[in-house]
Amino acid sequence: MKKQWFITFFICSAIGNVYAQDKKDAITPANIIITPEKPLSAKDTVFRAQVAAWCDAQLKIEDYKKIKAHPSADNFPGKVKDGYVFTNRVVKIKHQKIRDKLVPIASKLDYSDQWANIMYSTGLYAVPGQYVEITIPASLKDKGVVVQIGCHSDRLNEWVAAKENWRRIPIIVKTQELKKVTTRVASPFGGLIYITASPRSADWEQDITIKHAVAAPLYKLDETTQQEWEAQLKNNKAPWGELASDNIILTIPDSVLQKVQHPDQVMKLWDLILEGEMDLAQIPQPFYRAERLVIDEHIGGGFMHSGYPIMVHHSPVKHMLSEDIIANPELLMQPSKGGANWGFFHEIGHDMQNMDWVFGGTTEVSNNLFSIYMFDRLMGGRDNAHGNIANAYTQKAMKKYFNDGVSYEKWQKDPFLGLITFRQLQEGFGWEAFKSFFREYQSMAAKDTTGSYANTEQKKLDLWVTTFSKVTGRNIAPFFEAWGLPVSPEAKKQVGGLEKWMPYNFPPVN
């Protein structure tokens, strides 16, 4: 496959242009300008493959002298404002290896991309086509420490975006391991500068010198003063910056940051959100890294998606508006009937999902428990949280499902129908039962690191029934079976001695 791409790249380079006959006007991967208003069509499969291959090749080049700015960078990630000046800065970075007691917990959080290198913000920006010089202590040389330029890490030639019109250059993040004391690195697209290291690598705390970069806004809760924040915004030339706490980091365009008058209020609210979701999941705090949310014009798939970082669509041309809400506490606290705040809670919920309790059809179901929890605990109730948890939807969906005949296959394909099942358990036993339930799974993972107790879909479903029954002291196997979920005879036997539980008026008869 690599050889085929290599040949395609050079053949297409020789041809020069798929759009114009005049070589002077040829559109090539090196000069194409992609914007939301003039996207690169999904139909142009051959040229799109060339563009992706060119990006990959350029981002792998370690000789900074060979890198030139790409014209599309002015549109995304954005142009560094005129009048910028290069700055040199010493950045203190404290890297901590994940604590041993957290390893069994983190090992189950697959949707969070749990073993990705931890990204440490520097508050600096790389100008497209311009080198950045990084000097590290000799003790870190060739120890897996990486410099990263850019945070918009979704590759648009993969997943859902591979079949969509591209509204930005498809691959724009540069990473390079620091194998020497001093390294110069450059990217055609520029971006915020990070130092990264594996969460499994040993602790270190060092000063790292970064030269020939542009200052970018970086607010740290309980560290950055209001005066310092205002000065950063006043003098900012970088198109992106960040709001950070120990729990969560938001990567936001300058146009939004300029409106953030009280960053402490923004981050204190986001701390409540993160701490609340971790409270439901019963994940010990502080965790081994801060969660990250990154605004992007075009992501790999969905309105948002989980991972590290969580990627958040904001594209006015596609009517997906998130950046207007993410740093506005007033809007964040307004019920949105499934809007951006539900989406934020939903994606963080994915990062909280323990794969041992995510069985067939529940990937997009059990994470919504975290959305509901945040509306209950942060906003005082779930009214208008999402149209598909409203009373009218719930009654209509249940009646149709049971009138048509229960079917596990249908149940698996309808996330909000599946959510009714878990909502009934929450309404019957409360949030504390779920917290106890989640702790039981953490204990299992610590005792059996092989995960043999939940290595098939049937085992996962059965374990859900037996564990929740154990925690509540009630037999929920008949309840699962009423929904059409196939509980095994062995699991039913395990909980057979407990009093059976079924919600009132279920299945619904009215």
Short mmCIF file of C-alpha atoms in Angstrom, two decimals:
data_model
loop_
_atom_site.label_atom_id
_atom_site.label_comp_id
_atom_site.label_asym_id
_atom_site.label_seq_id
_atom_site.Cartn_x
_atom_site.Cartn_y
_atom_site.Cartn_z
CA MET A 1 0.00 0.00 0.00
CA LYS A 2 2.80 2.43 0.85
CA LYS A 3 4.52 1.69 -2.44
CA GLN A 4 1.29 2.32 -4.35
CA TRP A 5 0.82 5.72 -2.68
CA PHE A 6 4.43 6.61 -3.45
CA ILE A 7 3.99 5.83 -7.14
CA THR A 8 0.63 7.63 -7.30
CA PHE A 9 2.13 10.73 -5.70
CA PHE A 10 4.92 11.08 -8.20
CA ILE A 11 2.81 10.19 -11.22
CA CYS A 12 0.27 12.83 -10.21
CA SER A 13 3.05 15.34 -9.55
CA ALA A 14 4.37 14.73 -13.03
CA ILE A 15 0.93 15.21 -14.56
CA GLY A 16 0.76 18.38 -12.50
CA ASN A 17 -2.95 19.18 -12.69
CA VAL A 18 -6.29 17.47 -12.84
CA TYR A 19 -8.19 20.70 -13.30
CA ALA A 20 -6.24 22.98 -15.64
CA GLN A 21 -4.37 22.47 -18.90
CA ASP A 22 -2.08 25.44 -18.48
CA LYS A 23 0.78 24.41 -16.15
CA LYS A 24 1.04 28.00 -14.97
CA ASP A 25 -2.45 27.75 -13.50
CA ALA A 26 -2.21 24.14 -12.37
CA ILE A 27 -3.89 23.26 -9.11
CA THR A 28 -1.67 20.92 -7.13
CA PRO A 29 -1.63 19.58 -3.57
CA ALA A 30 1.00 22.21 -2.79
CA ASN A 31 -1.12 25.19 -3.78
CA ILE A 32 -4.78 24.22 -3.55
CA ILE A 33 -6.87 26.49 -1.34
CA ILE A 34 -9.69 24.72 0.48
CA THR A 35 -12.33 26.71 2.35
CA PRO A 36 -15.80 26.01 3.78
CA GLU A 37 -17.25 28.02 0.92
CA LYS A 38 -15.09 26.24 -1.70
CA PRO A 39 -14.56 22.71 -0.36
CA LEU A 40 -12.71 19.92 -2.12
CA SER A 41 -15.45 17.70 -3.53
CA ALA A 42 -15.82 14.11 -2.40
CA LYS A 43 -16.13 13.22 -6.08
CA ASP A 44 -12.53 14.23 -6.77
CA THR A 45 -11.23 10.95 -5.35
CA VAL A 46 -7.96 10.83 -7.30
CA PHE A 47 -6.92 14.38 -6.48
CA ARG A 48 -8.01 14.01 -2.85
CA ALA A 49 -5.72 10.99 -2.57
CA GLN A 50 -2.90 13.14 -3.94
CA VAL A 51 -3.59 15.90 -1.42
CA ALA A 52 -3.63 13.45 1.52
CA ALA A 53 -0.41 11.80 0.33
CA TRP A 54 1.26 15.19 -0.08
CA CYS A 55 0.25 16.21 3.45
CA ASP A 56 1.59 13.00 4.95
CA ALA A 57 4.87 13.33 3.04
CA GLN A 58 5.36 16.98 4.03
CA LEU A 59 4.57 16.36 7.69
CA LYS A 60 7.18 13.60 7.86
CA ILE A 61 10.01 15.81 6.57
CA GLU A 62 12.46 16.55 9.38
CA ASP A 63 14.57 19.07 7.45
CA TYR A 64 12.84 22.33 8.30
CA LYS A 65 14.55 24.12 5.39
CA LYS A 66 12.44 22.11 2.93
CA ILE A 67 9.11 23.25 4.42
CA LYS A 68 7.14 26.13 2.93
CA ALA A 69 3.86 27.61 4.11
CA HIS A 70 0.78 26.14 2.44
CA PRO A 71 -1.68 28.77 1.12
CA SER A 72 -4.66 26.96 2.67
CA ALA A 73 -3.19 27.54 6.12
CA ASP A 74 -4.47 31.12 5.97
CA ASN A 75 -8.00 29.69 6.04
CA PHE A 76 -7.39 26.83 8.46
CA PRO A 77 -5.99 26.61 11.04
CA GLY A 78 -5.73 30.32 10.28
CA LYS A 79 -3.41 33.20 9.52
CA VAL A 80 -1.07 34.65 12.10
CA LYS A 81 -1.97 38.34 12.21
CA ASP A 82 0.25 40.93 10.59
CA GLY A 83 2.73 42.58 12.90
CA TYR A 84 3.59 39.41 14.78
CA VAL A 85 7.01 39.08 16.35
CA PHE A 86 8.92 35.93 17.22
CA THR A 87 9.51 35.23 20.86
CA ASN A 88 11.74 32.93 22.86
CA ARG A 89 10.39 31.31 25.98
CA VAL A 90 11.39 28.82 28.65
CA VAL A 91 8.46 26.51 29.41
CA LYS A 92 8.43 24.39 32.57
CA ILE A 93 6.74 21.06 31.97
CA LYS A 94 5.96 18.49 34.62
CA HIS A 95 5.26 15.06 33.18
CA GLN A 96 3.83 12.43 35.50
CA LYS A 97 3.50 8.75 34.74
CA ILE A 98 0.01 7.35 35.25
CA ARG A 99 -0.34 6.06 38.80
CA ASP A 100 -0.43 2.27 39.17
CA LYS A 101 -3.88 2.26 40.76
CA LEU A 102 -5.31 4.12 37.75
CA VAL A 103 -3.97 1.70 35.13
CA PRO A 104 -6.79 -0.89 35.48
CA ILE A 105 -9.35 1.91 35.26
CA ALA A 106 -7.78 3.72 32.30
CA SER A 107 -7.19 0.44 30.46
CA LYS A 108 -10.96 0.05 30.00
CA LEU A 109 -11.61 3.58 28.67
CA ASP A 110 -10.99 2.73 25.01
CA TYR A 111 -13.07 5.57 23.57
CA SER A 112 -10.83 8.08 25.37
CA ASP A 113 -7.70 7.06 23.40
CA GLN A 114 -6.22 6.50 26.83
CA TRP A 115 -2.62 5.71 25.86
CA ALA A 116 -2.09 8.61 23.45
CA ASN A 117 0.79 10.89 24.36
CA ILE A 118 -0.19 13.48 26.94
CA MET A 119 -0.20 16.96 25.35
CA TYR A 120 1.42 19.73 27.37
CA SER A 121 0.48 23.24 26.26
CA THR A 122 3.21 25.83 25.78
CA GLY A 123 1.22 28.97 24.98
CA LEU A 124 3.15 29.31 21.74
CA TYR A 125 2.24 29.11 18.06
CA ALA A 126 4.26 27.97 15.05
CA VAL A 127 3.96 30.18 11.97
CA PRO A 128 3.29 28.12 8.81
CA GLY A 129 6.54 27.41 6.96
CA GLN A 130 8.69 28.95 9.73
CA TYR A 131 10.94 26.86 11.93
CA VAL A 132 10.55 26.52 15.67
CA GLU A 133 13.63 25.68 17.71
CA ILE A 134 13.26 23.43 20.75
CA THR A 135 16.05 22.81 23.26
CA ILE A 136 15.64 20.10 25.86
CA PRO A 137 17.90 18.93 28.71
CA ALA A 138 20.28 16.15 27.72
CA SER A 139 18.44 13.88 30.15
CA LEU A 140 15.37 13.96 27.87
CA LYS A 141 17.25 13.36 24.64
CA ASP A 142 15.98 10.32 22.75
CA LYS A 143 13.53 9.46 25.58
CA GLY A 144 10.35 9.52 23.51
CA VAL A 145 9.59 13.20 24.12
CA VAL A 146 7.82 14.69 21.10
CA VAL A 147 7.13 18.15 19.75
CA GLN A 148 3.69 18.53 18.17
CA ILE A 149 2.54 21.41 15.98
CA GLY A 150 -1.23 21.64 15.74
CA CYS A 151 -4.09 19.95 17.58
CA HIS A 152 -6.63 19.41 14.78
CA SER A 153 -5.64 15.78 14.55
CA ASP A 154 -8.53 14.26 12.61
CA ARG A 155 -7.54 12.86 9.24
CA LEU A 156 -10.27 13.73 6.77
CA ASN A 157 -9.29 10.92 4.40
CA GLU A 158 -10.66 8.43 6.93
CA TRP A 159 -13.97 7.51 8.56
CA VAL A 160 -17.08 9.60 7.70
CA ALA A 161 -15.10 12.58 6.40
CA ALA A 162 -13.60 10.41 3.67
CA LYS A 163 -16.95 10.62 1.88
CA GLU A 164 -17.65 14.28 2.63
CA ASN A 165 -16.54 17.44 0.86
CA TRP A 166 -13.43 18.65 2.67
CA ARG A 167 -13.73 22.11 4.19
CA ARG A 168 -10.09 22.27 5.22
CA ILE A 169 -6.77 20.62 4.32
CA PRO A 170 -7.24 16.97 5.39
CA ILE A 171 -4.11 16.32 7.48
CA ILE A 172 -2.38 19.16 9.33
CA VAL A 173 -0.74 17.97 12.57
CA LYS A 174 3.05 17.63 12.70
CA THR A 175 4.82 15.44 15.27
CA GLN A 176 8.56 14.84 15.62
CA GLU A 177 10.47 13.03 18.32
CA LEU A 178 13.16 15.09 20.02
CA LYS A 179 16.28 12.99 19.56
CA LYS A 180 18.78 15.82 19.97
CA VAL A 181 19.30 18.52 22.56
CA THR A 182 18.33 21.18 20.00
CA THR A 183 15.87 20.52 17.18
CA ARG A 184 14.38 22.77 14.55
CA VAL A 185 11.00 21.76 13.18
CA ALA A 186 8.53 23.33 10.77
CA SER A 187 5.02 22.68 9.46
CA PRO A 188 3.36 23.91 6.25
CA PHE A 189 0.21 24.61 8.24
CA GLY A 190 1.47 25.92 11.58
CA GLY A 191 -0.43 25.51 14.81
CA LEU A 192 -0.22 25.59 18.58
CA ILE A 193 2.97 24.02 19.91
CA TYR A 194 2.85 21.12 22.36
CA ILE A 195 5.39 18.91 24.06
CA THR A 196 4.06 15.38 24.43
CA ALA A 197 5.05 12.21 26.26
CA SER A 198 3.56 8.78 26.84
CA PRO A 199 1.45 8.40 30.01
CA ARG A 200 3.41 5.20 30.67
CA SER A 201 6.83 6.92 30.58
CA ALA A 202 8.74 7.87 33.72
CA ASP A 203 8.20 11.13 35.61
CA TRP A 204 10.20 14.21 34.70
CA GLU A 205 10.03 17.93 35.33
CA GLN A 206 12.19 20.13 33.14
CA ASP A 207 12.60 23.54 31.55
CA ILE A 208 12.29 23.42 27.76
CA THR A 209 13.38 26.38 25.66
CA ILE A 210 11.31 27.22 22.59
CA LYS A 211 12.51 29.88 20.16
CA HIS A 212 11.20 31.52 16.99
CA ALA A 213 7.53 31.09 17.91
CA VAL A 214 4.59 33.46 18.38
CA ALA A 215 2.87 33.93 21.74
CA ALA A 216 -0.65 32.49 21.93
CA PRO A 217 -3.26 33.02 24.67
CA LEU A 218 -3.08 30.44 27.44
CA TYR A 219 -5.20 30.93 30.54
CA LYS A 220 -4.52 28.60 33.48
CA LEU A 221 -7.10 28.57 36.25
CA ASP A 222 -5.67 29.74 39.58
CA GLU A 223 -2.39 30.74 37.88
CA THR A 224 -3.08 33.36 35.22
CA THR A 225 -4.31 36.68 36.62
CA GLN A 226 -7.10 38.70 35.07
CA GLN A 227 -4.60 41.41 34.11
CA GLU A 228 -2.33 38.87 32.44
CA TRP A 229 -5.27 37.44 30.50
CA GLU A 230 -6.35 40.84 29.25
CA ALA A 231 -2.79 41.60 28.17
CA GLN A 232 -2.56 38.31 26.29
CA LEU A 233 -5.74 39.06 24.36
CA LYS A 234 -4.75 42.65 23.61
CA ASN A 235 -1.43 41.65 22.06
CA ASN A 236 -2.46 38.36 20.49
CA LYS A 237 -1.50 37.58 16.91
CA ALA A 238 -2.10 33.83 16.98
CA PRO A 239 -5.34 32.38 15.53
CA TRP A 240 -5.78 29.90 18.39
CA GLY A 241 -5.38 29.79 22.15
CA GLU A 242 -6.45 27.77 25.18
CA LEU A 243 -8.34 27.92 28.46
CA ALA A 244 -7.01 25.37 30.93
CA SER A 245 -7.55 23.86 34.36
CA ASP A 246 -6.08 20.74 35.91
CA ASN A 247 -9.15 18.83 34.71
CA ILE A 248 -9.85 20.12 31.21
CA ILE A 249 -8.36 22.23 28.41
CA LEU A 250 -10.39 24.03 25.74
CA THR A 251 -8.73 24.90 22.42
CA ILE A 252 -10.61 27.82 20.92
CA PRO A 253 -10.10 30.33 18.06
CA ASP A 254 -8.97 33.83 18.88
CA SER A 255 -12.29 35.28 17.68
CA VAL A 256 -14.00 33.50 20.57
CA LEU A 257 -11.26 34.04 23.13
CA GLN A 258 -11.49 37.79 22.58
CA LYS A 259 -15.04 37.64 24.00
CA VAL A 260 -14.01 35.76 27.17
CA GLN A 261 -13.93 38.47 29.80
CA HIS A 262 -13.98 36.16 32.81
CA PRO A 263 -12.02 33.01 32.00
CA ASP A 264 -12.09 31.93 35.65
CA GLN A 265 -15.88 31.58 35.48
CA VAL A 266 -15.66 29.57 32.28
CA MET A 267 -13.12 27.12 33.65
CA LYS A 268 -14.76 26.75 37.06
CA LEU A 269 -17.92 25.66 35.27
CA TRP A 270 -16.00 23.23 33.09
CA ASP A 271 -14.32 21.85 36.21
CA LEU A 272 -17.78 21.16 37.61
CA ILE A 273 -18.72 19.37 34.39
CA LEU A 274 -15.61 17.19 34.33
CA GLU A 275 -15.71 16.46 38.04
CA GLY A 276 -19.41 15.61 37.77
CA GLU A 277 -18.95 13.09 34.98
CA MET A 278 -15.99 11.51 36.78
CA ASP A 279 -18.09 11.40 39.95
CA LEU A 280 -20.75 9.35 38.18
CA ALA A 281 -18.12 7.07 36.65
CA GLN A 282 -16.43 6.87 40.07
CA ILE A 283 -13.05 7.61 38.52
CA PRO A 284 -10.56 8.84 41.16
CA GLN A 285 -9.64 12.50 40.91
CA PRO A 286 -7.30 14.00 39.92
CA PHE A 287 -6.93 11.77 36.91
CA TYR A 288 -3.64 11.21 35.10
CA ARG A 289 -4.28 13.89 32.46
CA ALA A 290 -6.63 16.75 31.70
CA GLU A 291 -9.45 16.13 29.25
CA ARG A 292 -9.20 18.13 26.01
CA LEU A 293 -11.86 19.66 23.74
CA VAL A 294 -10.78 21.13 20.40
CA ILE A 295 -12.92 23.24 18.08
CA ASP A 296 -12.49 22.28 14.40
CA GLU A 297 -14.03 23.30 11.07
CA HIS A 298 -14.23 19.69 9.90
CA ILE A 299 -13.79 16.51 11.94
CA GLY A 300 -13.65 12.81 11.15
CA GLY A 301 -17.32 12.18 11.85
CA GLY A 302 -20.38 13.37 13.73
CA PHE A 303 -21.25 16.69 15.34
CA MET A 304 -18.52 15.91 17.88
CA HIS A 305 -16.59 12.78 18.72
CA SER A 306 -14.82 11.34 21.73
CA GLY A 307 -11.11 10.70 22.14
CA TYR A 308 -8.01 12.64 23.09
CA PRO A 309 -8.73 15.30 22.24
CA ILE A 310 -12.51 15.35 21.94
CA MET A 311 -13.13 17.00 18.57
CA VAL A 312 -15.92 19.57 18.31
CA HIS A 313 -17.42 20.69 15.01
CA HIS A 314 -18.01 24.39 14.49
CA SER A 315 -18.98 25.23 10.93
CA PRO A 316 -21.48 27.98 10.19
CA VAL A 317 -21.83 26.77 6.59
CA LYS A 318 -23.00 23.40 7.99
CA HIS A 319 -25.12 25.03 10.72
CA MET A 320 -23.06 23.37 13.46
CA LEU A 321 -22.42 25.98 16.13
CA SER A 322 -20.33 25.02 19.15
CA GLU A 323 -17.66 27.64 19.69
CA ASP A 324 -20.35 30.22 20.56
CA ILE A 325 -21.36 28.07 23.53
CA ILE A 326 -18.21 26.36 24.76
CA ALA A 327 -16.82 29.43 26.53
CA ASN A 328 -20.12 31.06 27.46
CA PRO A 329 -21.32 29.85 30.89
CA GLU A 330 -24.78 31.36 30.40
CA LEU A 331 -25.40 29.40 27.19
CA LEU A 332 -23.73 26.27 28.56
CA MET A 333 -26.28 26.25 31.37
CA GLN A 334 -29.33 26.59 29.12
CA PRO A 335 -31.29 23.43 28.22
CA SER A 336 -30.77 22.94 24.50
CA LYS A 337 -33.03 20.04 23.44
CA GLY A 338 -30.00 18.08 22.28
CA GLY A 339 -27.77 20.99 21.33
CA ALA A 340 -24.10 21.66 21.99
CA ASN A 341 -24.13 21.26 25.77
CA TRP A 342 -25.83 17.86 25.52
CA GLY A 343 -23.16 17.04 22.92
CA PHE A 344 -20.30 18.07 25.21
CA PHE A 345 -21.67 15.94 28.05
CA HIS A 346 -22.33 13.07 25.62
CA GLU A 347 -18.76 12.99 24.26
CA ILE A 348 -17.14 13.28 27.68
CA GLY A 349 -19.48 10.44 28.63
CA HIS A 350 -17.93 8.32 25.88
CA ASP A 351 -14.53 8.94 27.43
CA MET A 352 -15.94 7.67 30.74
CA GLN A 353 -17.34 4.42 29.31
CA ASN A 354 -15.77 1.26 30.74
CA MET A 355 -15.71 -1.23 27.88
CA ASP A 356 -16.62 -4.06 30.25
CA TRP A 357 -20.10 -2.59 30.73
CA VAL A 358 -20.59 -1.49 27.10
CA PHE A 359 -22.32 -4.43 25.47
CA GLY A 360 -23.82 -4.79 21.99
CA GLY A 361 -25.78 -1.73 20.90
CA THR A 362 -24.99 0.43 23.94
CA THR A 363 -22.02 2.49 22.76
CA GLU A 364 -24.33 5.43 22.02
CA VAL A 365 -26.61 4.62 24.95
CA SER A 366 -24.80 4.35 28.27
CA ASN A 367 -22.71 7.46 27.62
CA ASN A 368 -25.97 9.44 27.59
CA LEU A 369 -26.41 8.56 31.24
CA PHE A 370 -23.63 11.08 31.81
CA SER A 371 -25.49 13.73 29.84
CA ILE A 372 -28.60 13.16 31.93
CA TYR A 373 -26.58 13.18 35.14
CA MET A 374 -25.11 16.58 34.28
CA PHE A 375 -28.54 18.03 33.55
CA ASP A 376 -29.84 16.58 36.82
CA ARG A 377 -26.93 17.70 38.96
CA LEU A 378 -25.73 20.85 37.17
CA MET A 379 -28.92 22.32 35.73
CA GLY A 380 -31.47 21.17 38.25
CA GLY A 381 -33.28 18.68 36.03
CA ARG A 382 -33.50 17.14 32.60
CA ASP A 383 -36.37 19.23 31.23
CA ASN A 384 -35.59 20.11 27.60
CA ALA A 385 -32.21 18.37 27.83
CA HIS A 386 -32.97 16.43 24.65
CA GLY A 387 -36.13 15.91 22.65
CA ASN A 388 -35.57 12.16 22.67
CA ILE A 389 -35.82 11.85 26.43
CA ALA A 390 -39.00 13.91 26.65
CA ASN A 391 -42.20 12.27 27.91
CA ALA A 392 -43.91 12.33 24.51
CA TYR A 393 -41.02 10.59 22.78
CA THR A 394 -40.63 8.05 25.57
CA GLN A 395 -44.26 6.96 25.55
CA LYS A 396 -44.49 6.84 21.76
CA ALA A 397 -41.25 4.89 21.36
CA MET A 398 -42.12 2.34 24.05
CA LYS A 399 -45.64 1.71 22.76
CA LYS A 400 -44.44 1.20 19.21
CA TYR A 401 -41.63 -1.11 20.27
CA PHE A 402 -43.83 -3.36 22.37
CA ASN A 403 -46.76 -3.29 19.94
CA ASP A 404 -44.50 -4.32 17.07
CA GLY A 405 -42.92 -7.10 19.11
CA VAL A 406 -39.71 -6.90 21.12
CA SER A 407 -36.51 -7.49 19.20
CA TYR A 408 -32.96 -7.25 20.49
CA GLU A 409 -31.84 -6.40 16.96
CA LYS A 410 -34.21 -3.42 16.82
CA TRP A 411 -33.28 -2.38 20.36
CA GLN A 412 -29.59 -2.33 19.42
CA LYS A 413 -30.23 -0.02 16.48
CA ASP A 414 -32.16 2.66 18.39
CA PRO A 415 -29.94 4.40 20.99
CA PHE A 416 -32.69 6.48 22.55
CA LEU A 417 -34.95 3.45 22.85
CA GLY A 418 -32.09 1.67 24.58
CA LEU A 419 -31.62 4.68 26.82
CA ILE A 420 -35.18 4.26 28.09
CA THR A 421 -34.12 0.88 29.50
CA PHE A 422 -31.28 2.43 31.49
CA ARG A 423 -33.38 5.45 32.45
CA GLN A 424 -35.91 3.08 34.02
CA LEU A 425 -33.15 1.55 36.11
CA GLN A 426 -31.90 4.99 37.12
CA GLU A 427 -35.40 6.15 37.99
CA GLY A 428 -35.98 2.97 39.97
CA PHE A 429 -32.71 2.81 41.88
CA GLY A 430 -31.14 6.27 41.68
CA TRP A 431 -27.71 7.51 40.67
CA GLU A 432 -25.97 6.05 43.71
CA ALA A 433 -26.79 2.55 42.48
CA PHE A 434 -24.99 3.31 39.22
CA LYS A 435 -21.97 4.62 41.11
CA SER A 436 -21.79 1.40 43.10
CA PHE A 437 -22.24 -0.55 39.88
CA PHE A 438 -19.33 1.26 38.20
CA ARG A 439 -17.08 0.70 41.23
CA GLU A 440 -17.75 -3.04 41.02
CA TYR A 441 -16.36 -3.07 37.48
CA GLN A 442 -13.23 -1.24 38.55
CA SER A 443 -12.69 -3.90 41.21
CA MET A 444 -13.07 -6.64 38.62
CA ALA A 445 -10.52 -5.01 36.33
CA ALA A 446 -8.02 -4.66 39.18
CA LYS A 447 -8.40 -8.33 40.14
CA ASP A 448 -8.34 -9.78 36.62
CA THR A 449 -6.21 -7.75 34.23
CA THR A 450 -6.94 -10.21 31.40
CA GLY A 451 -10.59 -9.11 31.33
CA SER A 452 -11.69 -12.71 30.83
CA TYR A 453 -14.89 -12.08 32.77
CA ALA A 454 -16.17 -9.78 29.97
CA ASN A 455 -14.47 -10.91 26.78
CA THR A 456 -17.63 -11.69 24.79
CA GLU A 457 -20.81 -9.72 24.16
CA GLN A 458 -22.89 -12.33 25.97
CA LYS A 459 -20.62 -12.19 29.00
CA LYS A 460 -20.90 -8.40 29.06
CA LEU A 461 -24.69 -8.48 28.92
CA ASP A 462 -24.90 -11.18 31.59
CA LEU A 463 -22.41 -9.33 33.78
CA TRP A 464 -24.55 -6.20 33.54
CA VAL A 465 -27.53 -8.14 34.87
CA THR A 466 -25.71 -9.99 37.64
CA THR A 467 -23.69 -6.98 38.82
CA PHE A 468 -26.58 -4.52 38.89
CA SER A 469 -28.74 -7.12 40.64
CA LYS A 470 -26.00 -7.66 43.20
CA VAL A 471 -25.62 -3.93 43.83
CA THR A 472 -29.35 -3.30 44.22
CA GLY A 473 -30.38 -6.57 45.82
CA ARG A 474 -33.09 -7.05 43.17
CA ASN A 475 -33.28 -9.43 40.22
CA ILE A 476 -33.36 -7.39 37.00
CA ALA A 477 -33.09 -10.39 34.64
CA PRO A 478 -36.88 -10.45 33.96
CA PHE A 479 -36.73 -6.73 33.21
CA PHE A 480 -33.97 -7.21 30.62
CA GLU A 481 -35.87 -10.13 29.09
CA ALA A 482 -39.04 -8.05 28.86
CA TRP A 483 -37.07 -5.64 26.70
CA GLY A 484 -35.93 -8.54 24.53
CA LEU A 485 -32.36 -8.65 25.79
CA PRO A 486 -31.04 -12.24 25.77
CA VAL A 487 -29.97 -13.06 29.34
CA SER A 488 -28.32 -16.48 29.57
CA PRO A 489 -29.71 -19.28 31.78
CA GLU A 490 -26.49 -19.15 33.83
CA ALA A 491 -26.92 -15.46 34.61
CA LYS A 492 -30.60 -15.92 35.52
CA LYS A 493 -29.61 -18.70 37.87
CA GLN A 494 -27.06 -16.48 39.62
CA VAL A 495 -29.67 -13.86 40.50
CA GLY A 496 -32.61 -16.22 40.89
CA GLY A 497 -32.61 -15.96 44.66
CA LEU A 498 -33.23 -12.20 44.62
CA GLU A 499 -36.66 -10.57 44.53
CA LYS A 500 -37.66 -9.77 40.96
CA TRP A 501 -37.87 -6.14 39.90
CA MET A 502 -40.09 -4.58 37.24
CA PRO A 503 -41.16 -0.92 36.81
CA TYR A 504 -44.81 -0.08 37.33
CA ASN A 505 -46.92 -0.24 34.15
CA PHE A 506 -44.22 -2.04 32.23
CA PRO A 507 -44.51 -3.10 29.50
CA PRO A 508 -46.86 -0.14 29.03
CA VAL A 509 -50.57 -0.91 28.70
CA ASN A 510 -52.03 2.61 28.68
#
